[in-house]
Short mmCIF file of C-alpha atoms in Angstrom, two decimals:
data_model
loop_
_atom_site.label_atom_id
_atom_site.label_comp_id
_atom_site.label_asym_id
_atom_site.label_seq_id
_atom_site.Cartn_x
_atom_site.Cartn_y
_atom_site.Cartn_z
CA UNK A 1 156.01 197.71 122.44
CA UNK A 2 153.71 196.37 119.72
CA UNK A 3 154.74 195.70 116.16
CA UNK A 4 152.83 195.62 113.24
CA UNK A 5 153.37 192.09 111.53
CA UNK A 6 150.18 192.21 109.14
CA UNK A 7 151.33 190.88 105.49
CA UNK A 8 154.85 190.13 106.80
CA UNK A 9 156.66 187.04 106.67
CA UNK A 10 157.82 185.69 110.04
CA UNK A 11 159.81 182.84 109.95
CA UNK A 12 160.21 180.47 113.02
CA UNK A 13 163.32 177.84 113.81
CA UNK A 14 162.17 175.19 115.94
CA UNK A 15 159.12 173.43 116.10
CA UNK A 16 158.97 172.81 119.83
CA UNK A 17 156.24 174.44 122.12
CA UNK A 18 158.00 177.64 122.18
CA UNK A 19 158.24 177.89 118.37
CA UNK A 20 154.41 176.61 118.06
CA UNK A 21 153.44 179.55 120.56
CA UNK A 22 155.56 182.17 118.55
CA UNK A 23 153.81 180.87 115.34
CA UNK A 24 150.45 181.11 117.07
CA UNK A 25 150.85 184.90 118.26
CA UNK A 26 152.38 185.89 114.66
CA UNK A 27 149.55 184.46 112.96
CA UNK A 28 147.19 186.38 115.39
CA UNK A 29 148.80 189.52 114.31
CA UNK A 30 148.24 188.81 110.82
CA UNK A 31 151.49 187.40 109.71
CA UNK A 32 152.75 184.81 107.01
CA UNK A 33 154.23 182.27 109.38
CA UNK A 34 156.82 179.33 108.29
CA UNK A 35 158.50 176.98 110.51
CA UNK A 36 161.83 175.56 109.96
CA UNK A 37 163.44 172.24 111.91
CA UNK A 38 166.23 169.97 111.15
CA UNK A 39 163.60 167.16 112.18
CA UNK A 40 161.54 165.09 110.07
CA UNK A 41 157.55 165.48 109.72
CA UNK A 42 157.06 163.84 112.80
CA UNK A 43 158.07 167.09 114.76
CA UNK A 44 155.25 169.07 113.15
CA UNK A 45 152.25 167.05 114.24
CA UNK A 46 149.67 169.24 115.51
CA UNK A 47 150.87 172.53 114.00
CA UNK A 48 148.40 175.46 113.81
CA UNK A 49 146.66 175.89 110.44
CA UNK A 50 148.19 178.39 108.07
CA UNK A 51 151.75 177.80 108.95
CA UNK A 52 154.13 176.46 106.17
CA UNK A 53 156.02 173.59 107.49
CA UNK A 54 159.55 172.89 106.29
CA UNK A 55 161.19 169.87 108.07
CA UNK A 56 164.78 168.72 107.31
CA UNK A 57 165.80 172.25 107.37
CA UNK A 58 169.66 173.03 106.86
CA UNK A 59 172.00 175.90 106.40
CA UNK A 60 171.68 175.42 102.64
CA UNK A 61 167.75 175.76 102.75
CA UNK A 62 168.21 178.89 105.38
CA UNK A 63 170.24 181.06 103.17
CA UNK A 64 167.42 180.92 100.62
CA UNK A 65 164.95 182.23 102.88
CA UNK A 66 163.58 185.63 102.98
CA UNK A 67 161.74 186.99 105.86
CA UNK A 68 161.07 190.14 107.49
CA UNK A 69 161.37 188.67 111.14
CA UNK A 70 163.25 185.62 112.27
CA UNK A 71 162.61 184.07 115.60
CA UNK A 72 165.03 181.52 117.20
CA UNK A 73 163.93 179.07 119.81
CA UNK A 74 166.34 179.16 122.74
CA UNK A 75 167.39 175.59 122.23
CA UNK A 76 169.33 176.75 119.06
CA UNK A 77 172.56 178.16 119.13
CA UNK A 78 172.05 181.95 118.35
CA UNK A 79 175.77 182.67 116.99
CA UNK A 80 175.89 178.99 114.97
CA UNK A 81 176.28 178.68 111.39
CA UNK A 82 172.62 177.52 111.29
CA UNK A 83 171.12 180.69 112.57
CA UNK A 84 173.64 182.67 110.52
CA UNK A 85 172.33 180.95 107.32
CA UNK A 86 168.94 181.82 108.03
CA UNK A 87 169.54 185.45 108.98
CA UNK A 88 171.19 186.13 105.87
CA UNK A 89 167.99 187.67 104.41
CA UNK A 90 166.08 188.44 107.38
CA UNK A 91 165.13 191.87 108.55
CA UNK A 92 165.49 191.26 112.25
CA UNK A 93 166.34 188.42 114.54
CA UNK A 94 164.81 187.91 117.99
CA UNK A 95 163.62 185.05 120.36
CA UNK A 96 159.98 184.00 121.30
CA UNK A 97 160.38 185.98 124.81
CA UNK A 98 161.15 189.02 122.70
CA UNK A 99 158.39 188.53 120.40
CA UNK A 100 155.66 187.97 123.55
CA UNK A 101 157.04 190.90 125.27
CA UNK A 102 156.18 193.06 122.34
CA UNK A 103 152.65 192.59 122.62
CA UNK A 104 152.15 192.28 126.62
CA UNK A 105 150.96 195.03 128.53
CA UNK A 106 151.04 193.66 132.13
CA UNK A 107 153.97 193.91 134.65
CA UNK A 108 157.10 191.62 134.03
CA UNK A 109 159.51 190.46 136.93
CA UNK A 110 162.31 188.86 134.67
CA UNK A 111 164.61 186.50 136.70
CA UNK A 112 168.03 185.32 135.61
CA UNK A 113 171.14 183.49 137.40
CA UNK A 114 173.06 180.57 136.90
CA UNK A 115 171.10 178.79 139.82
CA UNK A 116 167.78 179.11 141.84
CA UNK A 117 165.86 180.48 138.42
CA UNK A 118 162.97 178.11 138.35
CA UNK A 119 162.56 178.15 142.34
CA UNK A 120 162.38 181.86 142.50
CA UNK A 121 160.31 182.19 139.27
CA UNK A 122 157.93 179.81 141.19
CA UNK A 123 157.80 181.63 144.34
CA UNK A 124 157.40 184.77 142.43
CA UNK A 125 154.38 183.50 140.79
CA UNK A 126 152.73 182.05 143.67
CA UNK A 127 153.00 185.56 145.41
CA UNK A 128 151.46 187.33 142.94
CA UNK A 129 148.88 184.92 142.38
CA UNK A 130 147.90 185.35 146.06
CA UNK A 131 148.01 189.08 145.46
CA UNK A 132 145.28 188.84 142.57
CA UNK A 133 147.95 189.85 139.87
CA UNK A 134 147.87 186.40 138.43
CA UNK A 135 151.74 186.03 138.42
CA UNK A 136 151.99 183.07 135.57
CA UNK A 137 155.48 181.71 135.78
CA UNK A 138 156.67 181.45 131.89
CA UNK A 139 159.62 181.93 130.08
CA UNK A 140 162.15 179.21 130.61
CA UNK A 141 160.07 177.65 133.26
CA UNK A 142 156.24 176.95 132.91
CA UNK A 143 154.54 178.28 129.88
CA UNK A 144 156.03 179.80 126.97
CA UNK A 145 155.87 183.80 127.18
CA UNK A 146 153.82 183.62 123.84
CA UNK A 147 151.25 181.42 125.30
CA UNK A 148 150.51 183.77 127.95
CA UNK A 149 149.96 186.40 125.52
CA UNK A 150 147.62 184.45 123.53
CA UNK A 151 145.21 184.06 126.80
CA UNK A 152 141.68 185.65 126.33
CA UNK A 153 142.75 187.41 129.64
CA UNK A 154 146.39 187.76 130.02
CA UNK A 155 147.53 187.78 133.77
CA UNK A 156 148.15 191.31 135.18
CA UNK A 157 151.83 190.41 135.89
CA UNK A 158 154.22 187.48 134.96
CA UNK A 159 157.14 185.90 136.36
CA UNK A 160 159.41 185.44 133.47
CA UNK A 161 162.45 182.94 133.92
CA UNK A 162 165.06 184.16 131.57
CA UNK A 163 167.97 181.79 130.50
CA UNK A 164 171.14 183.16 128.99
CA UNK A 165 170.22 181.68 125.45
CA UNK A 166 166.79 183.76 125.73
CA UNK A 167 168.54 186.71 126.61
CA UNK A 168 170.99 186.54 123.52
CA UNK A 169 167.68 187.50 121.53
CA UNK A 170 166.23 190.09 123.22
CA UNK A 171 166.17 193.65 121.86
CA UNK A 172 163.55 195.84 123.49
CA UNK A 173 162.44 193.72 126.56
CA UNK A 174 162.56 195.56 129.60
CA UNK A 175 161.31 193.93 132.68
CA UNK A 176 159.53 195.99 135.51
CA UNK A 177 161.77 194.52 137.83
CA UNK A 178 165.13 192.60 137.05
CA UNK A 179 166.37 190.04 139.33
CA UNK A 180 169.66 188.68 139.31
CA UNK A 181 170.33 185.83 141.62
CA UNK A 182 174.09 184.58 141.12
CA UNK A 183 176.51 183.67 138.65
CA UNK A 184 178.73 180.91 138.16
CA UNK A 185 180.53 179.05 134.89
CA UNK A 186 178.07 177.03 133.01
CA UNK A 187 177.29 176.25 129.40
CA UNK A 188 181.08 175.94 128.19
CA UNK A 189 179.96 173.75 125.41
CA UNK A 190 177.93 176.92 124.22
CA UNK A 191 180.04 179.87 125.20
CA UNK A 192 183.57 180.14 124.12
CA UNK A 193 184.32 182.04 127.23
CA UNK A 194 182.97 182.32 130.86
CA UNK A 195 182.85 186.38 130.13
CA UNK A 196 180.75 185.55 126.87
CA UNK A 197 178.24 183.63 129.06
CA UNK A 198 178.22 186.59 131.73
CA UNK A 199 177.42 189.21 128.98
CA UNK A 200 174.46 187.25 127.72
CA UNK A 201 173.15 187.03 131.23
CA UNK A 202 173.73 190.73 131.91
CA UNK A 203 171.49 191.40 129.09
CA UNK A 204 168.68 191.30 131.57
CA UNK A 205 169.73 194.90 132.56
CA UNK A 206 170.26 196.37 129.03
CA UNK A 207 166.68 198.24 128.55
CA UNK A 208 166.46 199.08 132.12
CA UNK A 209 166.20 203.25 132.85
CA UNK A 210 167.81 204.54 135.91
CA UNK A 211 164.76 204.67 138.09
CA UNK A 212 164.14 201.02 137.38
CA UNK A 213 164.32 198.49 140.19
CA UNK A 214 167.04 195.94 140.05
CA UNK A 215 167.29 193.09 142.63
CA UNK A 216 170.80 191.86 143.06
CA UNK A 217 173.13 190.22 145.64
CA UNK A 218 174.62 192.39 148.46
CA UNK A 219 178.40 193.03 148.01
CA UNK A 220 178.91 190.93 144.86
CA UNK A 221 181.20 191.81 141.94
CA UNK A 222 177.91 193.07 139.74
CA UNK A 223 177.82 196.94 139.53
CA UNK A 224 174.54 198.64 140.61
CA UNK A 225 172.47 198.34 137.07
CA UNK A 226 170.34 201.06 138.19
CA UNK A 227 169.72 204.08 140.78
CA UNK A 228 167.25 201.69 142.48
CA UNK A 229 169.03 198.31 143.37
CA UNK A 230 167.65 196.26 146.01
CA UNK A 231 170.17 193.82 147.74
CA UNK A 232 169.71 190.59 149.24
CA UNK A 233 172.12 188.39 151.34
CA UNK A 234 172.81 185.57 153.51
CA UNK A 235 176.14 186.72 154.82
CA UNK A 236 175.91 190.53 155.37
CA UNK A 237 172.92 191.86 157.65
CA UNK A 238 173.46 195.54 155.87
CA UNK A 239 171.53 194.16 152.78
CA UNK A 240 168.04 195.40 152.32
CA UNK A 241 166.95 191.58 152.68
CA UNK A 242 168.78 189.21 155.02
CA UNK A 243 168.17 185.53 155.94
CA UNK A 244 170.32 183.07 158.44
CA UNK A 245 168.70 180.57 156.30
CA UNK A 246 165.53 180.57 158.74
CA UNK A 247 164.45 183.63 159.37
CA UNK A 248 164.05 186.66 156.78
CA UNK A 249 164.77 190.16 157.59
CA UNK A 250 163.81 193.24 155.74
CA UNK A 251 165.60 196.25 156.77
CA UNK A 252 166.21 194.57 160.07
CA UNK A 253 162.12 193.52 160.63
CA UNK A 254 161.37 189.95 160.65
CA UNK A 255 159.10 189.15 157.89
CA UNK A 256 159.21 185.44 157.57
CA UNK A 257 160.16 182.19 159.06
CA UNK A 258 161.02 179.88 156.48
CA UNK A 259 160.72 176.63 158.74
CA UNK A 260 157.21 177.73 160.00
CA UNK A 261 156.16 179.26 156.96
CA UNK A 262 157.19 176.85 154.01
CA UNK A 263 159.04 173.87 152.91
CA UNK A 264 162.02 175.72 151.78
CA UNK A 265 165.30 174.87 153.38
CA UNK A 266 169.11 175.83 152.96
CA UNK A 267 170.76 179.21 152.61
CA UNK A 268 170.38 179.07 148.71
CA UNK A 269 166.61 178.70 149.15
CA UNK A 270 166.44 181.39 151.42
CA UNK A 271 168.19 183.74 148.93
CA UNK A 272 165.76 182.39 146.36
CA UNK A 273 162.73 183.40 148.84
CA UNK A 274 164.49 186.78 149.45
CA UNK A 275 164.83 187.88 145.83
CA UNK A 276 161.32 186.86 145.04
CA UNK A 277 160.00 188.93 148.11
CA UNK A 278 162.28 191.89 147.28
CA UNK A 279 160.90 191.49 143.69
CA UNK A 280 157.15 191.71 144.74
CA UNK A 281 157.66 194.23 147.34
CA UNK A 282 159.00 196.54 144.27
CA UNK A 283 155.44 195.96 143.05
CA UNK A 284 153.78 196.82 146.21
CA UNK A 285 152.54 193.49 147.39
CA UNK A 286 152.27 193.68 151.24
CA UNK A 287 154.52 191.45 153.26
CA UNK A 288 151.76 189.61 154.94
CA UNK A 289 150.19 188.58 151.39
CA UNK A 290 153.97 187.24 150.85
CA UNK A 291 154.16 185.55 153.83
CA UNK A 292 150.70 183.68 153.35
CA UNK A 293 151.96 182.62 149.72
CA UNK A 294 155.22 181.27 151.28
CA UNK A 295 152.89 179.17 153.61
CA UNK A 296 153.12 175.32 152.44
CA UNK A 297 155.31 176.13 149.39
CA UNK A 298 157.25 173.13 148.08
CA UNK A 299 160.17 173.85 145.99
CA UNK A 300 160.07 172.34 142.61
CA UNK A 301 160.90 168.67 142.04
CA UNK A 302 164.74 167.85 141.43
CA UNK A 303 165.88 170.75 143.65
CA UNK A 304 167.07 169.22 146.86
CA UNK A 305 163.90 167.39 146.74
CA UNK A 306 163.45 164.91 149.79
CA UNK A 307 162.62 161.71 148.54
CA UNK A 308 162.67 159.05 151.71
CA UNK A 309 164.21 158.26 154.74
CA UNK A 310 165.67 154.28 154.55
CA UNK A 311 167.61 152.74 157.26
CA UNK A 312 168.17 156.15 158.82
CA UNK A 313 169.64 157.63 155.42
CA UNK A 314 167.95 160.44 153.87
CA UNK A 315 167.48 160.42 150.05
CA UNK A 316 167.73 164.11 148.09
CA UNK A 317 166.94 164.66 144.68
CA UNK A 318 169.13 167.59 143.28
CA UNK A 319 169.03 166.51 139.84
CA UNK A 320 168.61 170.21 138.67
CA UNK A 321 172.32 171.03 139.59
CA UNK A 322 173.65 171.06 136.34
CA UNK A 323 176.71 172.85 137.12
CA UNK A 324 179.54 173.55 139.80
CA UNK A 325 178.09 176.18 141.38
CA UNK A 326 174.46 174.47 142.04
CA UNK A 327 176.67 171.52 143.19
CA UNK A 328 178.32 173.63 145.68
CA UNK A 329 175.12 175.22 146.81
CA UNK A 330 173.76 171.64 147.45
CA UNK A 331 176.63 170.39 149.43
CA UNK A 332 176.95 173.67 151.67
CA UNK A 333 173.18 173.40 152.68
CA UNK A 334 173.58 170.02 153.99
CA UNK A 335 173.62 169.54 157.71
CA UNK A 336 174.42 165.55 158.01
CA UNK A 337 177.09 163.84 156.16
CA UNK A 338 176.87 163.20 152.89
CA UNK A 339 177.22 160.51 150.32
CA UNK A 340 177.29 162.10 147.03
CA UNK A 341 176.29 160.94 143.50
CA UNK A 342 177.55 163.14 140.67
CA UNK A 343 178.33 162.89 137.18
CA UNK A 344 176.73 162.88 133.62
CA UNK A 345 177.62 164.99 130.35
CA UNK A 346 181.24 166.34 129.89
CA UNK A 347 180.57 170.09 129.75
CA UNK A 348 184.37 171.02 129.81
CA UNK A 349 183.66 172.58 133.39
CA UNK A 350 186.46 172.42 136.29
CA UNK A 351 185.50 170.78 139.21
CA UNK A 352 188.44 171.35 141.40
CA UNK A 353 186.88 174.29 143.27
CA UNK A 354 184.67 171.95 144.94
CA UNK A 355 187.40 169.77 146.41
CA UNK A 356 187.72 171.71 149.88
CA UNK A 357 183.94 171.81 150.40
CA UNK A 358 183.60 167.96 149.29
CA UNK A 359 186.04 167.16 152.31
CA UNK A 360 184.00 169.06 154.87
CA UNK A 361 180.65 167.75 153.88
CA UNK A 362 181.14 164.30 151.99
CA UNK A 363 181.77 160.99 153.42
CA UNK A 364 182.39 159.32 149.99
CA UNK A 365 181.39 160.29 145.97
CA UNK A 366 179.94 158.01 143.41
CA UNK A 367 180.26 159.01 140.10
CA UNK A 368 178.67 157.78 136.93
CA UNK A 369 178.20 158.69 133.17
CA UNK A 370 180.26 160.06 130.53
CA UNK A 371 182.41 162.15 133.18
CA UNK A 372 182.22 159.16 135.70
CA UNK A 373 186.17 158.42 135.72
CA UNK A 374 187.96 161.61 135.49
CA UNK A 375 185.39 162.89 138.09
CA UNK A 376 186.07 160.12 140.44
CA UNK A 377 189.98 160.72 139.99
CA UNK A 378 189.70 164.33 140.93
CA UNK A 379 187.29 163.80 143.89
CA UNK A 380 189.39 161.13 145.26
CA UNK A 381 191.88 163.81 146.46
CA UNK A 382 189.26 165.07 148.87
CA UNK A 383 187.37 161.85 149.73
CA UNK A 384 186.81 158.00 148.74
CA UNK A 385 185.22 157.75 145.44
CA UNK A 386 183.81 155.38 143.22
CA UNK A 387 183.18 155.43 139.50
CA UNK A 388 180.41 153.22 137.93
CA UNK A 389 178.48 153.54 134.64
CA UNK A 390 174.84 154.07 135.23
CA UNK A 391 172.67 155.71 137.58
CA UNK A 392 171.25 152.51 139.25
CA UNK A 393 174.59 151.27 139.85
CA UNK A 394 175.34 154.52 141.44
CA UNK A 395 172.25 154.37 144.16
CA UNK A 396 173.45 150.74 145.16
CA UNK A 397 177.15 151.62 145.61
CA UNK A 398 175.99 154.97 147.56
CA UNK A 399 173.69 152.74 149.80
CA UNK A 400 176.78 150.54 150.57
CA UNK A 401 178.50 153.51 151.59
CA UNK A 402 176.16 155.51 153.50
CA UNK A 403 175.82 155.21 157.23
CA UNK A 404 172.98 155.81 159.49
CA UNK A 405 172.35 159.45 160.23
CA UNK A 406 173.81 160.42 156.69
CA UNK A 407 172.20 161.91 153.49
CA UNK A 408 172.60 160.62 149.91
CA UNK A 409 172.47 163.51 147.53
CA UNK A 410 172.22 163.16 144.05
CA UNK A 411 173.85 166.50 142.78
CA UNK A 412 175.04 165.81 139.63
CA UNK A 413 176.98 169.06 138.64
CA UNK A 414 176.32 168.67 135.09
CA UNK A 415 173.73 168.10 132.36
CA UNK A 416 172.23 165.03 131.81
CA UNK A 417 172.43 164.55 127.98
CA UNK A 418 174.82 161.71 128.24
CA UNK A 419 172.29 159.20 129.29
CA UNK A 420 169.04 161.27 129.80
CA UNK A 421 166.47 163.65 127.89
CA UNK A 422 166.89 166.28 130.45
CA UNK A 423 167.48 166.87 134.30
CA UNK A 424 163.76 165.68 134.84
CA UNK A 425 163.97 162.48 133.73
CA UNK A 426 167.18 161.78 135.59
CA UNK A 427 165.59 162.95 138.87
CA UNK A 428 162.57 160.95 138.02
CA UNK A 429 164.77 157.80 137.47
CA UNK A 430 166.73 158.56 140.85
CA UNK A 431 163.42 158.73 142.59
CA UNK A 432 162.06 155.75 141.24
CA UNK A 433 165.33 153.71 142.00
CA UNK A 434 165.19 155.19 145.51
CA UNK A 435 161.50 153.86 146.13
CA UNK A 436 162.45 150.59 144.69
CA UNK A 437 165.00 149.88 147.57
CA UNK A 438 163.71 147.71 150.48
#
């Protein structure tokens, strides 16, 4: 759905990459554009010419802004007082993804879920690329969607990762295929209830028509959002797509062997692969093209990433595990005894549900960061647990506890913002520490 912005004032909150992309798109469409950020002038370096820059923005300045369209970056709380102030005199409030969708004419595979979004988005993008459809990964992973739209020749299809934060600000976005991977409590530092987080995720389906395609887990609590749900499962072979963790079956026929065709391992990655293949199948991509795309595929860094084997002990980097469900998935997929490294920011999550699985899979746990001590006290109900302050100490203690034939697994189970700028920096630090061991 195109919209006319010529001569209108578009105010953008957030001077990061998505805000800049939104500004460039709005400029292209003839709008008068301003960008507002709480940071100082240094945050606006390299901003497109013609954009009015407003550093040190606050609620008071926001209440004085009049605009036809307010575009909110996903890192800013949509329902907080800062956005509310800027929305006082705004005609419409949307996000960068919604803005971009109004000017994109190709096919959209929209992907959400608490865990596995980035891996699934990467697989979808790779398959669509092999099918000569482009398939650029964008949104919450990869390139801002607006940057893709600004290309001189935008791809025929995109793999669009959608976080709950981005889905909060959609209005008309309608994926050609909507993928729901899973759901588990997360971001309780932003949402007042688990249900509020779930409702934000469910917005991926809000604009679908009855005949649109939705890819969903088989037998879950999610009601079929359309007349054409496509299901996947690692539990029930009755699903449209089923995997035992190695072979992938489509309606009973083997269509891929993950051990032979890819570097994807574990049940959680089998689910990601099935969801991606189901989405691409709905767009008409042949099975042999999908299998070719999977060949040699490596999951993104920080997602059960194999680092090295030292003294018979494997080291895995799963820094992307920023919530309990991701931690559980990583533990469940392990076949060797585990020494778990977990911890980071206290997000107010309840970790007690992981205790039975911890007792089955782990030899010991080492916790670090802001949540280290209470997490170690809880985990001690299931296995030997020790609390340390920083990641470097956690690696050394874990090494002392890990016998030959075991796995040291960094799967923090929470975000990294107590000590790191993001899960990537945390995972990179872990990788460096492991390579320094001798």
